[in-house]
mmCIF file of N, CA, C and O in Angstrom:
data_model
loop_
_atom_site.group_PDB
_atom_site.id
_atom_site.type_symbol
_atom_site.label_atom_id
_atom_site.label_comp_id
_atom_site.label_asym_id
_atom_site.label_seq_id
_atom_site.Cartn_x
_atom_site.Cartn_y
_atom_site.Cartn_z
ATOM 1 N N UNK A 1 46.412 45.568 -76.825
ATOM 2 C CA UNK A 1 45.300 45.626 -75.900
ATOM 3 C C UNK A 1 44.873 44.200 -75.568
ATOM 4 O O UNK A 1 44.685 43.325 -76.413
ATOM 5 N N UNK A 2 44.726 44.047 -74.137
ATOM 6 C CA UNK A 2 44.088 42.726 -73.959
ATOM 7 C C UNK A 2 42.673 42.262 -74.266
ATOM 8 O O UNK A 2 41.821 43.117 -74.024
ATOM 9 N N UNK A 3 42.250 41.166 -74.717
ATOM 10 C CA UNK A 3 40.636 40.682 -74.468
ATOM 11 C C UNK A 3 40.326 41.447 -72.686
ATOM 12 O O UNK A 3 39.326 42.156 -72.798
ATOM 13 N N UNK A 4 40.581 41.469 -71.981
ATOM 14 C CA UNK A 4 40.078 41.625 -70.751
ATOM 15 C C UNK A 4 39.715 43.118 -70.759
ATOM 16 O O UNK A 4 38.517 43.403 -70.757
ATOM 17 N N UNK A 5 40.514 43.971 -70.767
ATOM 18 C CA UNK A 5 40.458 45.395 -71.406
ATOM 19 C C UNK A 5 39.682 45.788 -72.452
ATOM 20 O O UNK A 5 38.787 46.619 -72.298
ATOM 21 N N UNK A 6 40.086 44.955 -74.180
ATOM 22 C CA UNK A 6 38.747 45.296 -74.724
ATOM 23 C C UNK A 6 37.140 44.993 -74.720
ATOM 24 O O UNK A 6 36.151 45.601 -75.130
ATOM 25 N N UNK A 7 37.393 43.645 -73.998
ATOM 26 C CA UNK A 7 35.666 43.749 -73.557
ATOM 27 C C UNK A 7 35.169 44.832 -72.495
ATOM 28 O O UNK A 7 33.972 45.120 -72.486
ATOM 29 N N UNK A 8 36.013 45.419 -71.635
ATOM 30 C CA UNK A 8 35.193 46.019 -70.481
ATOM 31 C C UNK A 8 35.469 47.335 -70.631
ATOM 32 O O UNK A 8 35.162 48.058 -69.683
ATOM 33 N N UNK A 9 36.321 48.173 -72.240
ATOM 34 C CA UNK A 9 35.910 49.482 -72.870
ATOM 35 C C UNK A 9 35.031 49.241 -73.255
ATOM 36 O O UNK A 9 34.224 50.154 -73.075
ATOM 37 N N UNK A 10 34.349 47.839 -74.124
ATOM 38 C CA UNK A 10 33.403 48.237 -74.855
ATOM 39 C C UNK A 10 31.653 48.101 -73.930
ATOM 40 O O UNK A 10 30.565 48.563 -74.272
ATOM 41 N N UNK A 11 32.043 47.264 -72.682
ATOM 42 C CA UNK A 11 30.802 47.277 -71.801
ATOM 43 C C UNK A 11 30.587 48.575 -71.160
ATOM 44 O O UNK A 11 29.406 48.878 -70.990
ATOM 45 N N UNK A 12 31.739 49.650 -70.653
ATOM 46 C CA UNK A 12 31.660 50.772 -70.703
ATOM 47 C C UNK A 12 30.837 51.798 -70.992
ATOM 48 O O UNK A 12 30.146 52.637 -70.414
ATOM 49 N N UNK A 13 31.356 51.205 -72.871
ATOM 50 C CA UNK A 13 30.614 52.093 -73.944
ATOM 51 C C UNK A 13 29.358 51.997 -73.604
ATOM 52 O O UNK A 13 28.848 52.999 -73.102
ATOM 53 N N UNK A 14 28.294 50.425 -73.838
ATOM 54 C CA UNK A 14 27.302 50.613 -73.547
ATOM 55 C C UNK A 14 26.771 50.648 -72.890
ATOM 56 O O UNK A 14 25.559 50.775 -73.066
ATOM 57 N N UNK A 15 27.450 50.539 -71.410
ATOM 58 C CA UNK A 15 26.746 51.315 -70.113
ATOM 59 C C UNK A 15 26.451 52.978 -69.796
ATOM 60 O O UNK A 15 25.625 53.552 -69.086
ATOM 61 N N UNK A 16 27.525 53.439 -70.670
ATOM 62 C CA UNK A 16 27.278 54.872 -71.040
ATOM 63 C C UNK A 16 26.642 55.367 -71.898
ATOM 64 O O UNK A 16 26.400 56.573 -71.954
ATOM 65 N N UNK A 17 26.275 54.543 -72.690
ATOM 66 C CA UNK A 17 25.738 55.265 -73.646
ATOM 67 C C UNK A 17 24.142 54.397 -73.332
ATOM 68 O O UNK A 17 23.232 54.829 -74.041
ATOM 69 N N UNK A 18 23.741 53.241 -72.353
ATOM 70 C CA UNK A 18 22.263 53.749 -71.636
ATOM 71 C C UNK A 18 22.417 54.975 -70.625
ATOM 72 O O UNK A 18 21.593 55.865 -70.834
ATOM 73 N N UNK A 19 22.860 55.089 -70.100
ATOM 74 C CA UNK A 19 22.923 56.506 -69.214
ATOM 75 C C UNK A 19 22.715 57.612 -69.853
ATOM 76 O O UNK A 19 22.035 58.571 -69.488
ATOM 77 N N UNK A 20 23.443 57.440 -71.036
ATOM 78 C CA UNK A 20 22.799 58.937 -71.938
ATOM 79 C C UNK A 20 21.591 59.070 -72.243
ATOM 80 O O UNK A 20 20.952 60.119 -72.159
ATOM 81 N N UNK A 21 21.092 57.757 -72.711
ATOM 82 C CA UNK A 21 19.435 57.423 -73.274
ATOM 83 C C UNK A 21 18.521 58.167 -71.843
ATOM 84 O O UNK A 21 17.737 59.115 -71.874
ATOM 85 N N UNK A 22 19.014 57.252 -70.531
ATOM 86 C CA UNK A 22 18.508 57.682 -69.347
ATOM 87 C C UNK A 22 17.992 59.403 -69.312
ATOM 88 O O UNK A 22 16.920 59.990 -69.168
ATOM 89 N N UNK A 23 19.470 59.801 -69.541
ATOM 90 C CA UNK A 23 19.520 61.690 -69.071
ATOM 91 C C UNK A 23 18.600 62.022 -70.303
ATOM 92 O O UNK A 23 17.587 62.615 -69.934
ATOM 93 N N UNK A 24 18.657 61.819 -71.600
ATOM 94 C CA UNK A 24 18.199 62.189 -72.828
ATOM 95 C C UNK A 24 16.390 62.076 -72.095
ATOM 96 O O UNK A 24 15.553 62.972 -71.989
ATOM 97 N N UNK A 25 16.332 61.035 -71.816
ATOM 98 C CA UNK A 25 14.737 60.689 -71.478
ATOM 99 C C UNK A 25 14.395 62.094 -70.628
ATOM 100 O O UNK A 25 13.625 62.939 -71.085
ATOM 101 N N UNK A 26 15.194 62.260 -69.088
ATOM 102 C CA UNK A 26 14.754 62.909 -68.886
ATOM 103 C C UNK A 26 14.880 64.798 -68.621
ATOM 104 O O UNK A 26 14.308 65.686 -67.990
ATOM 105 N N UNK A 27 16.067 64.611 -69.609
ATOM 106 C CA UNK A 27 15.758 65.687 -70.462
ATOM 107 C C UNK A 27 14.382 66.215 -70.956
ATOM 108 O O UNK A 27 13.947 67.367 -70.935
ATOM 109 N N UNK A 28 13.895 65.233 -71.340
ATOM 110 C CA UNK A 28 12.538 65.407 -72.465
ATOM 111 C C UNK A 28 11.132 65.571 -72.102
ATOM 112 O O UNK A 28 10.110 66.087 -72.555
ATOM 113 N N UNK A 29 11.639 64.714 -70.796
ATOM 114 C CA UNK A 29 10.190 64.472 -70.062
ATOM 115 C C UNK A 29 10.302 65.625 -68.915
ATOM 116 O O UNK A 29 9.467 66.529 -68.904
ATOM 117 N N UNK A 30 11.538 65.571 -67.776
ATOM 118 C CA UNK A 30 11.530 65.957 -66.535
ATOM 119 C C UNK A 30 10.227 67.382 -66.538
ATOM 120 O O UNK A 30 9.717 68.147 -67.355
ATOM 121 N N UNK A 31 10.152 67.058 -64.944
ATOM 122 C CA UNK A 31 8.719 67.853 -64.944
ATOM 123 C C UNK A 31 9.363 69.246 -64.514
ATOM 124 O O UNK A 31 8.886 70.178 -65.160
ATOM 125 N N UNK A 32 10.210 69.571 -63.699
ATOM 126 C CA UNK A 32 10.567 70.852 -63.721
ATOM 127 C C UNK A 32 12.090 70.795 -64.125
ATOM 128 O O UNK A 32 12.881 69.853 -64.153
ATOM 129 N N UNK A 33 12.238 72.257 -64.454
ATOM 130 C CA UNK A 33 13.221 72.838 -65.157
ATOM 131 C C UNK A 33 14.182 72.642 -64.736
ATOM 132 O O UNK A 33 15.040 72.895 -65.583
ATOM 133 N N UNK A 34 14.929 72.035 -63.114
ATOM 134 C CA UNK A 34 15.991 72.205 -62.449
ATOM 135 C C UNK A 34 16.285 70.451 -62.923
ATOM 136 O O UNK A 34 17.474 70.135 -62.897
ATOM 137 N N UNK A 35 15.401 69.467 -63.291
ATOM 138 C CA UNK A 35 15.276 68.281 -63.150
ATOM 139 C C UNK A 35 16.183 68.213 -65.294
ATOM 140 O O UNK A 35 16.913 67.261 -65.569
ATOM 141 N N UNK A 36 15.966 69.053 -66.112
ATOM 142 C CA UNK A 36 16.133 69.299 -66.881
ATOM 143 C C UNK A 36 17.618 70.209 -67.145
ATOM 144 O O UNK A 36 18.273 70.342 -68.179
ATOM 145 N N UNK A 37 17.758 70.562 -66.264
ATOM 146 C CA UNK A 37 19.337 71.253 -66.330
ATOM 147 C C UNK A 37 20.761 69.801 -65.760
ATOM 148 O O UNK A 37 21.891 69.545 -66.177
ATOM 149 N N UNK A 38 19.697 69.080 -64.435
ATOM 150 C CA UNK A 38 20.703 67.762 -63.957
ATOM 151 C C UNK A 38 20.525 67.231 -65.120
ATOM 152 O O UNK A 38 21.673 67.441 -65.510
ATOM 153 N N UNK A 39 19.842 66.513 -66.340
ATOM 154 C CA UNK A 39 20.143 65.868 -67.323
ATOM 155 C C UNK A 39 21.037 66.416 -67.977
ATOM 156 O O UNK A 39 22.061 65.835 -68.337
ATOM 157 N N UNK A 40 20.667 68.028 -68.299
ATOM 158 C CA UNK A 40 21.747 68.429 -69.747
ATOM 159 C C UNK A 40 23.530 67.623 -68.898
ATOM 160 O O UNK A 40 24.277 66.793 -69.417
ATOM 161 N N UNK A 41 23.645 68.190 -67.745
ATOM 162 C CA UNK A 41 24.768 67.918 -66.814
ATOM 163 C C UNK A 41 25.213 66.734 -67.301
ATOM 164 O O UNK A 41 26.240 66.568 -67.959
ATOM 165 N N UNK A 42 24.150 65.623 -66.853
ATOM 166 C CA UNK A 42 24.700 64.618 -67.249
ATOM 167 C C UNK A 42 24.947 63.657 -68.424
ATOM 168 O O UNK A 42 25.510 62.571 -68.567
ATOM 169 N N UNK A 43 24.356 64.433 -69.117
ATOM 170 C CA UNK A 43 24.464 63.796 -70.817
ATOM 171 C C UNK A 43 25.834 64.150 -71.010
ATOM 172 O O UNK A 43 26.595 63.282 -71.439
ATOM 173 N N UNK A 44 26.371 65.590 -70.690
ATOM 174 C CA UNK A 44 27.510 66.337 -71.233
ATOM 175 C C UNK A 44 28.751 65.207 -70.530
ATOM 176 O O UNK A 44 29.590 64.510 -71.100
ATOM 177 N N UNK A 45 28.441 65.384 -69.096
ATOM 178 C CA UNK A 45 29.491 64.075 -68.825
ATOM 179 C C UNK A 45 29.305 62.736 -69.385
ATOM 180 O O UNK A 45 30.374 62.264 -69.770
ATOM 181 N N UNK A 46 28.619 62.217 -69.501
ATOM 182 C CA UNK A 46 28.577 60.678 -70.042
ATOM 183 C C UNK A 46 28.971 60.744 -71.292
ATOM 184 O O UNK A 46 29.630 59.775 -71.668
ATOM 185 N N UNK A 47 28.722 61.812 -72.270
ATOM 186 C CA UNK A 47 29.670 61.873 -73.655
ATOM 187 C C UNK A 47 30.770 62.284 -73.566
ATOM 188 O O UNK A 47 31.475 61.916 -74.505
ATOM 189 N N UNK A 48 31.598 63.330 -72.339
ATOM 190 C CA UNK A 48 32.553 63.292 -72.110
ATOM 191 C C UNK A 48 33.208 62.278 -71.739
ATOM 192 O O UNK A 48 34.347 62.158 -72.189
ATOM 193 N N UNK A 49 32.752 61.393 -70.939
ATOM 194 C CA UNK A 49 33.314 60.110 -70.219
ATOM 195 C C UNK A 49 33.448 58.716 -71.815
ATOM 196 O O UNK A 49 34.376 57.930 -72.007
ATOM 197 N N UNK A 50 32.323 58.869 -72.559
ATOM 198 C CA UNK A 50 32.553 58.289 -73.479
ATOM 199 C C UNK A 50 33.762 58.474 -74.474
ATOM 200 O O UNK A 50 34.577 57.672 -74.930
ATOM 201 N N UNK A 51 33.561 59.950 -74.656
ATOM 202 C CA UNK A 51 35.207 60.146 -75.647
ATOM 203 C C UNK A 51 36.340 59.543 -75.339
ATOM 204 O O UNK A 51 37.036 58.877 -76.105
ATOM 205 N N UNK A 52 36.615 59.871 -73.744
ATOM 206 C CA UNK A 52 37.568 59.371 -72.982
ATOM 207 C C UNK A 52 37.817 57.727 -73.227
ATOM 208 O O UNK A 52 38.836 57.248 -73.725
ATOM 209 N N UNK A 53 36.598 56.948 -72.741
ATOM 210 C CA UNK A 53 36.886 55.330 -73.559
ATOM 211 C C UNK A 53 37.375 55.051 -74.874
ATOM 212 O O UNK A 53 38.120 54.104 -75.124
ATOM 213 N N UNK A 54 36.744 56.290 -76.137
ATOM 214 C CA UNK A 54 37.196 56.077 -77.265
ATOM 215 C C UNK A 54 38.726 56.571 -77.495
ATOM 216 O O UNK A 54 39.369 56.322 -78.514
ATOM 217 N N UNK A 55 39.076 57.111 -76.684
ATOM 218 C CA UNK A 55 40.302 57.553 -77.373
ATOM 219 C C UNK A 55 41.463 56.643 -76.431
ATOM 220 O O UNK A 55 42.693 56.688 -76.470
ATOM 221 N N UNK A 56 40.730 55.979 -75.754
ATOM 222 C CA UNK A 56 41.644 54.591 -75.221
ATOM 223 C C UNK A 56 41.518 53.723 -75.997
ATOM 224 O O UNK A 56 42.540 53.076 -76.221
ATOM 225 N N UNK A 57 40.335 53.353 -76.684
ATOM 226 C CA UNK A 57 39.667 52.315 -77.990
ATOM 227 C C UNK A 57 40.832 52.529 -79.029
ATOM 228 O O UNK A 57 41.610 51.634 -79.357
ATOM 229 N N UNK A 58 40.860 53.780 -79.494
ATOM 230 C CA UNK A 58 41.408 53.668 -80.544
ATOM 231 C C UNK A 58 43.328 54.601 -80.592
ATOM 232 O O UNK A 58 44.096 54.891 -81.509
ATOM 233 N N UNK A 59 43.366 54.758 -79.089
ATOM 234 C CA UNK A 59 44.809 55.254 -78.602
ATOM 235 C C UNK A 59 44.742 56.475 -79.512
ATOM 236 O O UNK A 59 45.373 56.398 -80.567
ATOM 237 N N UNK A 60 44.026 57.653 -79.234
ATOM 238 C CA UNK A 60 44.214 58.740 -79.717
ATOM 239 C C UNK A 60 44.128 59.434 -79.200
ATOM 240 O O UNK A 60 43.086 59.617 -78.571
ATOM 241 N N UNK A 61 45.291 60.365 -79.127
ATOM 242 C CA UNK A 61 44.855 62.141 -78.647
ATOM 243 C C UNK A 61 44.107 63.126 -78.863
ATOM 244 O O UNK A 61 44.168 64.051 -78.053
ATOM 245 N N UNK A 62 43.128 63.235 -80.076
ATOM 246 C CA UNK A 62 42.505 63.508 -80.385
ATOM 247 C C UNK A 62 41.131 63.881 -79.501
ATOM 248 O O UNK A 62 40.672 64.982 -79.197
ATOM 249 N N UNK A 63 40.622 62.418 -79.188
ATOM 250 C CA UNK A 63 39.142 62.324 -78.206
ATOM 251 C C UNK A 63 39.852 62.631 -76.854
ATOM 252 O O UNK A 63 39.194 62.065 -75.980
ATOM 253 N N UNK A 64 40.922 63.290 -76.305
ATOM 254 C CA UNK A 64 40.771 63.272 -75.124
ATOM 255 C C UNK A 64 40.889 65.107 -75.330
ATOM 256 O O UNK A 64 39.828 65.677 -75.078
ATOM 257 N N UNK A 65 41.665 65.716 -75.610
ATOM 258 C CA UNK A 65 41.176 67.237 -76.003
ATOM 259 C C UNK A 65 39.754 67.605 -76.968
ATOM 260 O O UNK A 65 39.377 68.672 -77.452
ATOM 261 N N UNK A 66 39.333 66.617 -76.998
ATOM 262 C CA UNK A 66 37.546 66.853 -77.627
ATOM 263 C C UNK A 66 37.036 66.984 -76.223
ATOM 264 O O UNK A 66 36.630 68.029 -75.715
ATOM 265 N N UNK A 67 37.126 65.416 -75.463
ATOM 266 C CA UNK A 67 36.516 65.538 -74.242
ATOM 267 C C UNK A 67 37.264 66.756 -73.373
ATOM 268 O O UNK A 67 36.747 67.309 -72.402
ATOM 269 N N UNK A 68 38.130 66.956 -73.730
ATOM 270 C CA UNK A 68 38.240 68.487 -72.405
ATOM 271 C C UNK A 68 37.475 69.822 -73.003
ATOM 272 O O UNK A 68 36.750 70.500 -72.275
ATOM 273 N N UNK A 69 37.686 70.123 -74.322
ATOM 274 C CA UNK A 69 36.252 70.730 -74.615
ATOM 275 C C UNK A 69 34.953 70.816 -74.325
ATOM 276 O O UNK A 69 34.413 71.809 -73.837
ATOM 277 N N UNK A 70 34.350 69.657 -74.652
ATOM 278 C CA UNK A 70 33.200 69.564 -73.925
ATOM 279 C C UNK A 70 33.366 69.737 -72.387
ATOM 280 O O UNK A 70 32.861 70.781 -71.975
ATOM 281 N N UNK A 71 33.734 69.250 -71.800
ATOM 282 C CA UNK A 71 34.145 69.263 -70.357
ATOM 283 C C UNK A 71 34.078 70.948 -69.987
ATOM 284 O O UNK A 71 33.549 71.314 -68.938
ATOM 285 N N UNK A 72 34.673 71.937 -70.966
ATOM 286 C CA UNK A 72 34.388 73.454 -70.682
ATOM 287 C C UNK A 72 33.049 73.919 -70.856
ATOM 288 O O UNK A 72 32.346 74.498 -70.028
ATOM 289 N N UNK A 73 32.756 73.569 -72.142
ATOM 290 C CA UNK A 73 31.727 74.359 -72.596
ATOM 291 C C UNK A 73 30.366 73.649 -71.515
ATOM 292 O O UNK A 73 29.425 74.267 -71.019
ATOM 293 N N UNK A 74 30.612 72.525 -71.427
ATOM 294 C CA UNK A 74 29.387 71.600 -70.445
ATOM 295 C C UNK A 74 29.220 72.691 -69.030
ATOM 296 O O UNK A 74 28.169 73.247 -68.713
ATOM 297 N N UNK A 75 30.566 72.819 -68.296
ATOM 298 C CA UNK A 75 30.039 73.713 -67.286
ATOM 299 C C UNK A 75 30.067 74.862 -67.397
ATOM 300 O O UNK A 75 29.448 75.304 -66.428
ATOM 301 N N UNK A 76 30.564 76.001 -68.260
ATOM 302 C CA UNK A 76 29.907 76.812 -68.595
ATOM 303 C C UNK A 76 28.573 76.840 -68.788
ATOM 304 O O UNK A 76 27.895 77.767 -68.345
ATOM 305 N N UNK A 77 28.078 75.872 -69.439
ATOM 306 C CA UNK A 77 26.656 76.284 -69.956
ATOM 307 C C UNK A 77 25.686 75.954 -68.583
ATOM 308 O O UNK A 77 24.649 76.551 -68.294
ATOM 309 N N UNK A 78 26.246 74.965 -67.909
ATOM 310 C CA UNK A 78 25.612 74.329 -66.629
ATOM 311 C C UNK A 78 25.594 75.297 -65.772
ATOM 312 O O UNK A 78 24.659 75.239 -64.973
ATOM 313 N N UNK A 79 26.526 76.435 -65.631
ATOM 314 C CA UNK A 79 26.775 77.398 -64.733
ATOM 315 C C UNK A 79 26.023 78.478 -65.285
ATOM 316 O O UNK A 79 25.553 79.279 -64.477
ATOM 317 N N UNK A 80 25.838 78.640 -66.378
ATOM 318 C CA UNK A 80 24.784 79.796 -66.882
ATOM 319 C C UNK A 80 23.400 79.296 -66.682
ATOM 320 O O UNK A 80 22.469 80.084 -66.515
ATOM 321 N N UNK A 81 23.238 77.986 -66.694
ATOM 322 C CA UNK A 81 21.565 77.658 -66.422
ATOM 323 C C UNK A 81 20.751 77.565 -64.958
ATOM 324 O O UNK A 81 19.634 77.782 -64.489
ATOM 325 N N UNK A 82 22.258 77.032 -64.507
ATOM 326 C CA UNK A 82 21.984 78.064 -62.819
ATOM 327 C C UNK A 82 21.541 78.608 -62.554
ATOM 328 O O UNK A 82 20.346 78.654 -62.263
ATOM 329 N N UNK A 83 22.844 79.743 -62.519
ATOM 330 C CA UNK A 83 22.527 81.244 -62.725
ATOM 331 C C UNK A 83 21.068 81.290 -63.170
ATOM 332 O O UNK A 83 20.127 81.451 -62.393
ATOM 333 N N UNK A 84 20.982 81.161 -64.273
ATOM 334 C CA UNK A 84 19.308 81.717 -64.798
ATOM 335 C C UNK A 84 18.132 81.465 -63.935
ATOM 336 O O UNK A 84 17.290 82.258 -63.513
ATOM 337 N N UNK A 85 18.253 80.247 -63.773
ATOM 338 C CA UNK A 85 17.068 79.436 -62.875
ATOM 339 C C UNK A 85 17.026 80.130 -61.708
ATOM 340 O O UNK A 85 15.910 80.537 -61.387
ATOM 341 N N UNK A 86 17.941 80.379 -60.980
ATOM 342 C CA UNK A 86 18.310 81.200 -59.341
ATOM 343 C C UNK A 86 17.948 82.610 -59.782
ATOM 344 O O UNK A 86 17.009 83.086 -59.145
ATOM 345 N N UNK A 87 18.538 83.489 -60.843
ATOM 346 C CA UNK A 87 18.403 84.942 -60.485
ATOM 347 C C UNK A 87 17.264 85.635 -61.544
ATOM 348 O O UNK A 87 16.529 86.613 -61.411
ATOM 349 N N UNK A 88 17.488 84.546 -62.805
ATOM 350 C CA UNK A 88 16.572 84.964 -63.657
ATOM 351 C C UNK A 88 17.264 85.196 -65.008
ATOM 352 O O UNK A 88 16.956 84.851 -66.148
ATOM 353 N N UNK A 89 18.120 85.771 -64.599
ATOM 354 C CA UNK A 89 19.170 86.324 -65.937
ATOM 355 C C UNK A 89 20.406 85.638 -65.321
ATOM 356 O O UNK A 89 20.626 85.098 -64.237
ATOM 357 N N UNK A 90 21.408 85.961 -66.873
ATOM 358 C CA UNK A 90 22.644 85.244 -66.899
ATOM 359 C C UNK A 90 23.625 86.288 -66.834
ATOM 360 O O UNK A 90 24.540 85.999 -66.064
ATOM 361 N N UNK A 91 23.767 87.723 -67.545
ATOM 362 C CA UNK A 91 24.478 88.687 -67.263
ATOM 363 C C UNK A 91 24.021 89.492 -66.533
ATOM 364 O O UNK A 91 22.929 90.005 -66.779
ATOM 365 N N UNK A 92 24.742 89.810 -65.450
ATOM 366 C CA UNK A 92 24.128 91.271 -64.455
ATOM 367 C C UNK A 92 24.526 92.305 -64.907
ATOM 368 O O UNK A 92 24.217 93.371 -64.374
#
């Protein structure tokens, strides 16, 4: 791996991982509920997007079928909170 490459996985890292702090914030705070579903969204990607750097960090296959996991279960759950918010319920 080059110096050029490993400095700008690891500026990456912590550009992603303020973005998470970001979504986390307003996760916590956001004033309505739809403002609170775009965070969960984007926390799920920015830790997805993070695995993805780590498993270039450390050349493993591992973090990149973690991150496609998450990557399912993230829009599943994003697609059920939808759903909820729009119809009310999640199973018809």
């Amino acid at each position: 791996m080059t110096p050029v490459l490993f400095w700008a996985l690891k500026f990456a890292l912590f550009l992603l991982a303020v973005a998470m702090l970001c979504a986390l914030f307003r996760l916590l705070v956001g004033p309505t509920a739809q403002d609170r579903v775009m965070a969960l969204d984007c926390l799920y990607i920015n830790g997805m997007l993070m695995m993805l750097v780590l498993g270039i960090v450390y050349a493993s296959n591992v973090y990149f079928e973690a991150a496609m996991l998450v990557a399912i279960f993230g829009f599943v759950g994003s697609t059920a909170m939808a759903k909820f918010l729009l119809r009310g319920e999640v199973i018809e």
